[in-house]
XYZ file of C-alpha atoms in Angstrom:
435
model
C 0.338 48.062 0.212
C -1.430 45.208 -1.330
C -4.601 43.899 0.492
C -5.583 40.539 2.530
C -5.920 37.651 0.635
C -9.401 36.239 0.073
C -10.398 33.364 2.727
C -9.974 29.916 1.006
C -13.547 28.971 1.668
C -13.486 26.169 -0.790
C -10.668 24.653 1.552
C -13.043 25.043 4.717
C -15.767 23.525 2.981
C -13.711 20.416 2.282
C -12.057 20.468 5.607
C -16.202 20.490 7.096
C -17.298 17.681 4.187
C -14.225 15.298 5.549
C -14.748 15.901 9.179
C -11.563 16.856 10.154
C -10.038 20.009 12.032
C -6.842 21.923 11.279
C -4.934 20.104 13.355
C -5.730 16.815 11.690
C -4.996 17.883 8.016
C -1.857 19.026 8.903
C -1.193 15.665 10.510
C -2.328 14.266 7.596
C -0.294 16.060 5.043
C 3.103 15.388 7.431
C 2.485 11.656 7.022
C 1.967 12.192 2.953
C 5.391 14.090 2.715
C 7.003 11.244 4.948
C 5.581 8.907 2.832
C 8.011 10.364 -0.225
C 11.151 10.741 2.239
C 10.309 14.653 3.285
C 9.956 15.782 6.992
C 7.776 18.149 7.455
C 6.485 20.050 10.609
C 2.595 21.467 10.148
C 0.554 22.126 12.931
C -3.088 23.713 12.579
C -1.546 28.052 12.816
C -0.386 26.066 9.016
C -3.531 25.159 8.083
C -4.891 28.574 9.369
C -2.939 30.367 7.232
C -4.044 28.362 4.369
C -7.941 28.801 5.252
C -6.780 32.699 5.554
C -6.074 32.514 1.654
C -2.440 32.034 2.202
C -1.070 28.794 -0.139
C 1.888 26.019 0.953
C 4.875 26.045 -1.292
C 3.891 24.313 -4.503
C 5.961 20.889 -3.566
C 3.573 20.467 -1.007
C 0.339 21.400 -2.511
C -0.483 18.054 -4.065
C 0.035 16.761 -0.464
C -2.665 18.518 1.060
C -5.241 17.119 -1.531
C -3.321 13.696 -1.073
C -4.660 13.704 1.998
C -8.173 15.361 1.508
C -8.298 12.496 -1.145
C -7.693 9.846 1.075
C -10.111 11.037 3.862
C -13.075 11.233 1.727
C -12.823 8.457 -1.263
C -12.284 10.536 -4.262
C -10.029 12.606 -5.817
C -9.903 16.223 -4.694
C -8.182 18.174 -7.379
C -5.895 21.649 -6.224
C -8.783 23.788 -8.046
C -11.561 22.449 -5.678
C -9.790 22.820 -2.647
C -9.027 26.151 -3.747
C -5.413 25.799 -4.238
C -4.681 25.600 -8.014
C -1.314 27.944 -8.989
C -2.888 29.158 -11.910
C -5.584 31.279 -9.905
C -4.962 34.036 -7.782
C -5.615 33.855 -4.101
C -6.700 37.154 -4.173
C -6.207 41.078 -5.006
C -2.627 41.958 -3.905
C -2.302 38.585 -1.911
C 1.443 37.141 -1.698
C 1.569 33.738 -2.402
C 4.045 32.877 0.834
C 4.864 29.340 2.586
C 3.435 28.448 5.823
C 5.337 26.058 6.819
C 9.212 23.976 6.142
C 9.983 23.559 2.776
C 10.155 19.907 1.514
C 11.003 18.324 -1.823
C 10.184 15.016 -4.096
C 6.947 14.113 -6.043
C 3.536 13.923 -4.848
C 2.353 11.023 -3.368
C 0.187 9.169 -6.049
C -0.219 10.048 -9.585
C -3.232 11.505 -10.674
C -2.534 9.721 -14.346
C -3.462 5.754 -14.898
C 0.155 4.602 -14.943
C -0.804 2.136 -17.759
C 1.465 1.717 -20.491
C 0.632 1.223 -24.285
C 1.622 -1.466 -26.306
C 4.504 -3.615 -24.872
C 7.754 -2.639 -26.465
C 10.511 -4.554 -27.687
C 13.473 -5.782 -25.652
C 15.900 -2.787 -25.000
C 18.490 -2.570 -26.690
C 22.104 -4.295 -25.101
C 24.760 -2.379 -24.299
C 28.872 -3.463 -23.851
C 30.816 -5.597 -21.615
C 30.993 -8.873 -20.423
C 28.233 -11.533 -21.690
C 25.705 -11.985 -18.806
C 26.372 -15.588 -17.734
C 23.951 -17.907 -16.317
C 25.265 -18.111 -12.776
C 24.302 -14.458 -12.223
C 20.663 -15.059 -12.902
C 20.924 -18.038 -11.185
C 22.068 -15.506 -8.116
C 19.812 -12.827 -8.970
C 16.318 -16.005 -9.206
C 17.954 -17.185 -5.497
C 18.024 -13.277 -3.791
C 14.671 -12.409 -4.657
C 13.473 -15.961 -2.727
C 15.811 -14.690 0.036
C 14.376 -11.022 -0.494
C 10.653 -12.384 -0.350
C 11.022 -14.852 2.336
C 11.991 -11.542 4.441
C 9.508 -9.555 3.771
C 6.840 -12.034 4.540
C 8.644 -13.085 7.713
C 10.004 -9.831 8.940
C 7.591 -7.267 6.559
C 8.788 -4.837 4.227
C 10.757 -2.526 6.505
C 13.172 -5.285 7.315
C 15.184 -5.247 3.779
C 13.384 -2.658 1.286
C 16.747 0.035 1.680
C 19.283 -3.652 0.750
C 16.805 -4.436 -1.962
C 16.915 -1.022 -3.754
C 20.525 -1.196 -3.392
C 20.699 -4.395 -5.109
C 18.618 -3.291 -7.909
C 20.927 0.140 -8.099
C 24.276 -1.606 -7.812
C 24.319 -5.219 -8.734
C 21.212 -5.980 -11.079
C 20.537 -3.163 -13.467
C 23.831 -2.851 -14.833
C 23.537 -6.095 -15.844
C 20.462 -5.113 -18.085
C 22.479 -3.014 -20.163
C 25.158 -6.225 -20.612
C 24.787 -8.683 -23.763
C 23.016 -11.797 -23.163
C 22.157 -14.653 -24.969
C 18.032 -14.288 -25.950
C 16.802 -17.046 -23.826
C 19.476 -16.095 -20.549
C 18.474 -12.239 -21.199
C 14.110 -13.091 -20.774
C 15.193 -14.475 -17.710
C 17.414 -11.816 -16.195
C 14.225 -9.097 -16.854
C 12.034 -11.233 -15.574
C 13.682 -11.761 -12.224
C 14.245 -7.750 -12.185
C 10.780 -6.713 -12.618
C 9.885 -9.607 -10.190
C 12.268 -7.596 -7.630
C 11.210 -4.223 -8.741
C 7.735 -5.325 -8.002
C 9.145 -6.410 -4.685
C 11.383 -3.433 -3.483
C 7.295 -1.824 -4.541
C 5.260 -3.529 -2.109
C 7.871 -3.478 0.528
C 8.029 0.182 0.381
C 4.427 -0.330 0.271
C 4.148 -2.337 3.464
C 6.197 0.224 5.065
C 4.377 3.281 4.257
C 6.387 4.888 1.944
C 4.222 5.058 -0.737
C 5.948 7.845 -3.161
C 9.119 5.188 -3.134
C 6.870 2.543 -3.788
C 5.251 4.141 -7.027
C 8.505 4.358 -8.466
C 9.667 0.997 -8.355
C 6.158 -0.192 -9.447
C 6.897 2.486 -12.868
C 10.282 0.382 -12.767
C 8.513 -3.004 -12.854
C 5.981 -1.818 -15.624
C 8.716 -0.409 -17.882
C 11.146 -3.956 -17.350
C 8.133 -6.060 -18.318
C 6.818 -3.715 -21.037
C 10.707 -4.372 -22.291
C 10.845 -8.145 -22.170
C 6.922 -8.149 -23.169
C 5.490 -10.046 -20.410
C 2.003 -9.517 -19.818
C 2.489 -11.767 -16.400
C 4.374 -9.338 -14.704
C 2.685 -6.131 -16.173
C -0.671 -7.585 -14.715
C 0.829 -8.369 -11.406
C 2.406 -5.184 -11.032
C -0.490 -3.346 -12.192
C -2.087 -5.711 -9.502
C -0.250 -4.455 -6.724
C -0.599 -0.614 -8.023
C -4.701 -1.329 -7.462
C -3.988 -2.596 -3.640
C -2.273 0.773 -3.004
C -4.427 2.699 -4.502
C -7.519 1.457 -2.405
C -5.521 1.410 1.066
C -4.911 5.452 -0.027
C -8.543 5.880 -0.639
C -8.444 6.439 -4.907
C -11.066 3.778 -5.498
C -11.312 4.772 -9.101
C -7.799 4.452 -10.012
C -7.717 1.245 -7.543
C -10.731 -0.237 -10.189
C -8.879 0.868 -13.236
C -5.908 -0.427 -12.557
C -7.442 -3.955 -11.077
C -9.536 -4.042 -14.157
C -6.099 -3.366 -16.499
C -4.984 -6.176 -14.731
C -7.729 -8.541 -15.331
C -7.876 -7.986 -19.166
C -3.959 -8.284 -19.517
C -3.242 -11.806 -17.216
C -1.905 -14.445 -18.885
C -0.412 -17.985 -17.351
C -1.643 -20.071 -14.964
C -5.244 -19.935 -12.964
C -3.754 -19.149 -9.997
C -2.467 -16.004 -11.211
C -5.620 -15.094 -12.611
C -7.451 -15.856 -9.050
C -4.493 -13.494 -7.706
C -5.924 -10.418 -9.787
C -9.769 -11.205 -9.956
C -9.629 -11.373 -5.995
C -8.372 -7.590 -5.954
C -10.657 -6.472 -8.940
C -13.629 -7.721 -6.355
C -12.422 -5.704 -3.283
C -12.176 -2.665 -5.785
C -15.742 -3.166 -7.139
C -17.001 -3.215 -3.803
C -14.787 -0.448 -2.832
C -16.608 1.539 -6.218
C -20.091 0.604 -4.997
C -20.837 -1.866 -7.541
C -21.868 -5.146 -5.355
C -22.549 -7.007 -8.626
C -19.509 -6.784 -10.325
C -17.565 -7.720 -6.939
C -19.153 -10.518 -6.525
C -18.630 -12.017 -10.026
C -14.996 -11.005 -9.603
C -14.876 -13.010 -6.023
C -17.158 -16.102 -7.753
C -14.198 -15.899 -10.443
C -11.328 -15.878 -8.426
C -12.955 -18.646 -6.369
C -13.309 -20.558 -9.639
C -9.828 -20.300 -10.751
C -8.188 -20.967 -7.731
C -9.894 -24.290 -7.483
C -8.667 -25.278 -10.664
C -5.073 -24.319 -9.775
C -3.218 -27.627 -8.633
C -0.186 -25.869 -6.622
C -2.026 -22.929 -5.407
C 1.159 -21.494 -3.378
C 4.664 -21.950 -5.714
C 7.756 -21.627 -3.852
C 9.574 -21.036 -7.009
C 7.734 -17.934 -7.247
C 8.256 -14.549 -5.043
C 5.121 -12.790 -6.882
C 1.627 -13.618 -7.717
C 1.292 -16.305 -4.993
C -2.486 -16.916 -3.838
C -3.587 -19.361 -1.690
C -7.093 -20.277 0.233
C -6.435 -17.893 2.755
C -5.819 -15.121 0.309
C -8.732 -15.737 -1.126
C -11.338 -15.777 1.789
C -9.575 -12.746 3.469
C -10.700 -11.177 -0.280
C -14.093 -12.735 0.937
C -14.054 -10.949 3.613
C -13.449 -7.829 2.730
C -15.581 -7.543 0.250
C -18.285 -8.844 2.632
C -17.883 -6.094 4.992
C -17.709 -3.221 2.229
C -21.105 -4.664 1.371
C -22.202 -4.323 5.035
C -22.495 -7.957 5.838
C -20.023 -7.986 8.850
C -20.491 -11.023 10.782
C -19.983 -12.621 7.309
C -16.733 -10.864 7.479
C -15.883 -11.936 10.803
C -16.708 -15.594 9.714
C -15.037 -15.512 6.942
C -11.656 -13.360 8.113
C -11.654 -16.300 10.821
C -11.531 -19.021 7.886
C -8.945 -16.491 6.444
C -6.239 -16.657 9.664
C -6.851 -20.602 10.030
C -5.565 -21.161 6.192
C -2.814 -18.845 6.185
C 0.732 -20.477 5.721
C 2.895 -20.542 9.202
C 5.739 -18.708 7.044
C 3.583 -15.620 6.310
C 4.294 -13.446 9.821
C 3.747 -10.416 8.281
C -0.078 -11.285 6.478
C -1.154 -13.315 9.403
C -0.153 -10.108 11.931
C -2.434 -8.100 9.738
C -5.135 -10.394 9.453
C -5.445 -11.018 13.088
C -5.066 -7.466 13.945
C -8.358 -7.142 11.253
C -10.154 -9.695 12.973
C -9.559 -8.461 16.495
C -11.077 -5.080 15.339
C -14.353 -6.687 13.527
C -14.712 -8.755 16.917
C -14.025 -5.516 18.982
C -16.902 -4.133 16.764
C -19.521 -6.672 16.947
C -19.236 -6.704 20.734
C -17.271 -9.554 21.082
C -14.720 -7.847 23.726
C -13.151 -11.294 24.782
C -12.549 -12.566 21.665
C -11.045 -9.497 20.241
C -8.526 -9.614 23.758
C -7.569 -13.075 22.561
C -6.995 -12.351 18.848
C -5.313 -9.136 20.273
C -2.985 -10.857 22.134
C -1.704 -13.388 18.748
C -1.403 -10.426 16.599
C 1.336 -8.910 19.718
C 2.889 -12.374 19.453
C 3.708 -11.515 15.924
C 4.162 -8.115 16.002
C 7.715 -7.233 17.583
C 9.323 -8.918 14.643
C 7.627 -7.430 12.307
C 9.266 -3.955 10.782
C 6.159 -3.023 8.748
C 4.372 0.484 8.551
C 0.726 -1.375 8.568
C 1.627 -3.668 11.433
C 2.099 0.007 12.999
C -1.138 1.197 11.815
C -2.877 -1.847 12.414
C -1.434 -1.732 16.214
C -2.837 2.162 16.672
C -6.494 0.866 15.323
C -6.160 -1.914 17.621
C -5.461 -0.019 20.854
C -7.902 3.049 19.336
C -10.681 0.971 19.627
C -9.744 -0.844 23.187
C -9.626 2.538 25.295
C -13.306 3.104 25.737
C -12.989 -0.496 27.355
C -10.030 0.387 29.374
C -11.968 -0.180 32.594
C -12.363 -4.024 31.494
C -9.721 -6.265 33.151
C -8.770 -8.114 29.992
C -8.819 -5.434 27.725
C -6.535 -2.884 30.668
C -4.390 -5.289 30.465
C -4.063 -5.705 26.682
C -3.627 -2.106 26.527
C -0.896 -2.138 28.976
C 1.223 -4.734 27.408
C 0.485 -3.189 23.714
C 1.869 0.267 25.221
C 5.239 -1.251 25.380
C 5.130 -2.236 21.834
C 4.619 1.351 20.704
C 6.946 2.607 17.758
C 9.294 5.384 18.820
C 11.157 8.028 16.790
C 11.987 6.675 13.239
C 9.711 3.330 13.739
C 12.235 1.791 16.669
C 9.485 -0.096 18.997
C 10.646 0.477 22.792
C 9.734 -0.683 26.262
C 8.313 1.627 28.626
């Protein structure tokens, strides 16, 4: 009979360095495995078992560093948290799963996703000539595509855009096109892969995401445009810091920055990231020049907002809620507030979905800085928004919101905040209900 497996103490000691319990990882490591389309059911007797020297299945090891990762700001590989494959739990221990098994990839890749030198167009397949109508169609859907998710947010068309790309766009790539016609088809498909990214993005489902922002990088890479590479690699660097891998989030921001090309505004568009990133990294100087940049560009940029354009679009009010950001990394946060006010006032009425967020921000820095009115009134604009939003941050940002209003539950305003938030909860599968 073989004997107990060794105690995973490197596991505790993590668990102790992140401040959380049992309980909380396994929360933790659920919403990872949603995240890439898996349910999965952990409780803390899960995480026990793990701490006991037991190990998950390996589909759903990478999760629980995922989410070690994300608590603490770095990367936590399997060997530190004492869960690497290759090593032994113990004399005579069983590897044995804990838990329901799950399958798909793990939730960000450890690897810069950075291609190498841009590649030549791919090669064109047989059938009918692409014609110049279905570009034409394929330029008009993504406005149609983008216009929703700023309205609506990205849970409100990311499963009809990925069918699009599947069924009616990529076959085309593989169709003869004249040289000029063909530049424009890719372009418009790794605009829409970029897309279908951030609106899986938006919505929390960040393993889905990472995929289409792979199938973004490999379309440019193919029609050699450094514009969309940049912008993709862009919008790689934003997820990267919302799931805590600041390093990653600065490599891929500063990718960005040295690959660019086009117009200023474009360049303000990626500069503004590489600054929250910088500050993100601890490195106040460099964020700041990035910020001072993105300033400068973006005042030399005569149509700051192009509504010919569903990617890359930057605007005053992108570029102060950067501001403010930054400003509160740096621990200036009635800067922040100031400037995340500016931020809301310049945002375009068409943006829902950015101006939700923002607000919901801003009530949360007032709630903060004791200004409990203020943050009821900013509270109650960001509800305005909210019920037509289908967006996994407007979620998050609503469970911050009412987080940080209970311990004022016995103010008037703020009761009654909380009351009327309650009926905005999301149910099962993201439906919001009325109690």
């Amino acid at each position: 009979m073989g004997r107990r497996p060794r105690p995973n103490q490197a596991l505790r000691d993590l668990l102790a360095e992140a401040g959380m319990t049992a309980a909380e990882l396994a929360a933790e490591v659920n919403r990872a495995g949603a995240e890439t389309g898996r349910t999965l059911g952990y409780d803390r007797s899960a995480v026990a078992h793990w701490l006991a020297g037991t190990r998950p299945r390996t589909a759903v090891l990478c999760l629980v560093t995922e989410a070690l990762s994300r608590r603490l700001g770095r990367e936590v590989t399997l060997r530190e948290a004492g869960l690497d494959p290759q090593e032994r739990p113990g004399p005579g221990a069983a590897v044995r799963e804990t838990g329901p098994p799950g399958r798909g990839e793990p939730v960000y890749a450890r690897d810069l996703p950075v291609p190498g030198p841009l590649a030549p167009p791919v090669a064109e397949g047989r059938g009918r000539p692409v014609e110049r109508f279905e570009v034409e169609a394929a330029e008009s859907m993504a406005l149609v595509f983008h216009d929703a998710d700023t309205s609506f947010g990205g849970g409100s068309g990311r499963r009809a855009l990925a069918s699009y790309l599947t069924a009616d766009l990529g076959p085309k790539l593989h169709r003869p096109a004249a040289p000029a016609l063909r530049r424009r088809l890719m372009r418009v498909a790794a605009q829409l892969a970029y897309l279908c990214a951030f609106m899986h993005f938006d919505d929390h489902a960040h393993g889905r995401a990472q995929r289409y922002y792979h199938t973004a990088l490999r379309i440019s890479a193919a029609n050699n445009s450094l514009l969309d590479r940049a912008i993709t690699l862009r919008g790689m660097s934003v997820q990267a810091c919302q799931l805590g891998h600041v390093r990653q989030a600065v490599d891929l921001a500063a990718a960005a920055a040295g690959t660019v090309t086009g117009p200023a505004v474009h360049r303000a568009f990626v500069q503004g990231q590489l600054a929250v990133a910088h500050a993100l990294d601890g490195r106040p100087v460099d964020a700041v020049r990035a910020l001072a940049t993105a300033e400068r560009l973006l005042a030399r940029s005569p149509d700051p907002v192009s509504a010919a354009s569903v990617t890359g679009r930057y605007h005053q009010g992108s570029l102060l809620r950067h501001e403010s950001a930054v400003r509160q990394i740096l621990g200036d946060p009635e800067g922040a507030l100031r400037t995340l006010q500016a931020a809301e006032h310049h945002r375009p009425p068409g943006e829902r979905r950015s101006r939700a967020v923002v607000l919901a921000d801003l009530a949360v820095l007032q709630l903060r800085s004791g200004r409990l009115n203020e943050a009821v009134e900013t509270g109650y604009r960001f509800l305005d928004d909210y019920p037509h939003l289908a967006s996994g941050r407007a979620d998050r940002a609503l469970g911050d919101l009412r987080a940080l209003l209970r311990p004022h539950a016995r103010h008037p305003a703020a009761r009654a905040l909380l009351l009327h938030s309650a009926r905005l909860v999301p149910g099962p599968g993201g439906v919001r209900r009325e109690r």
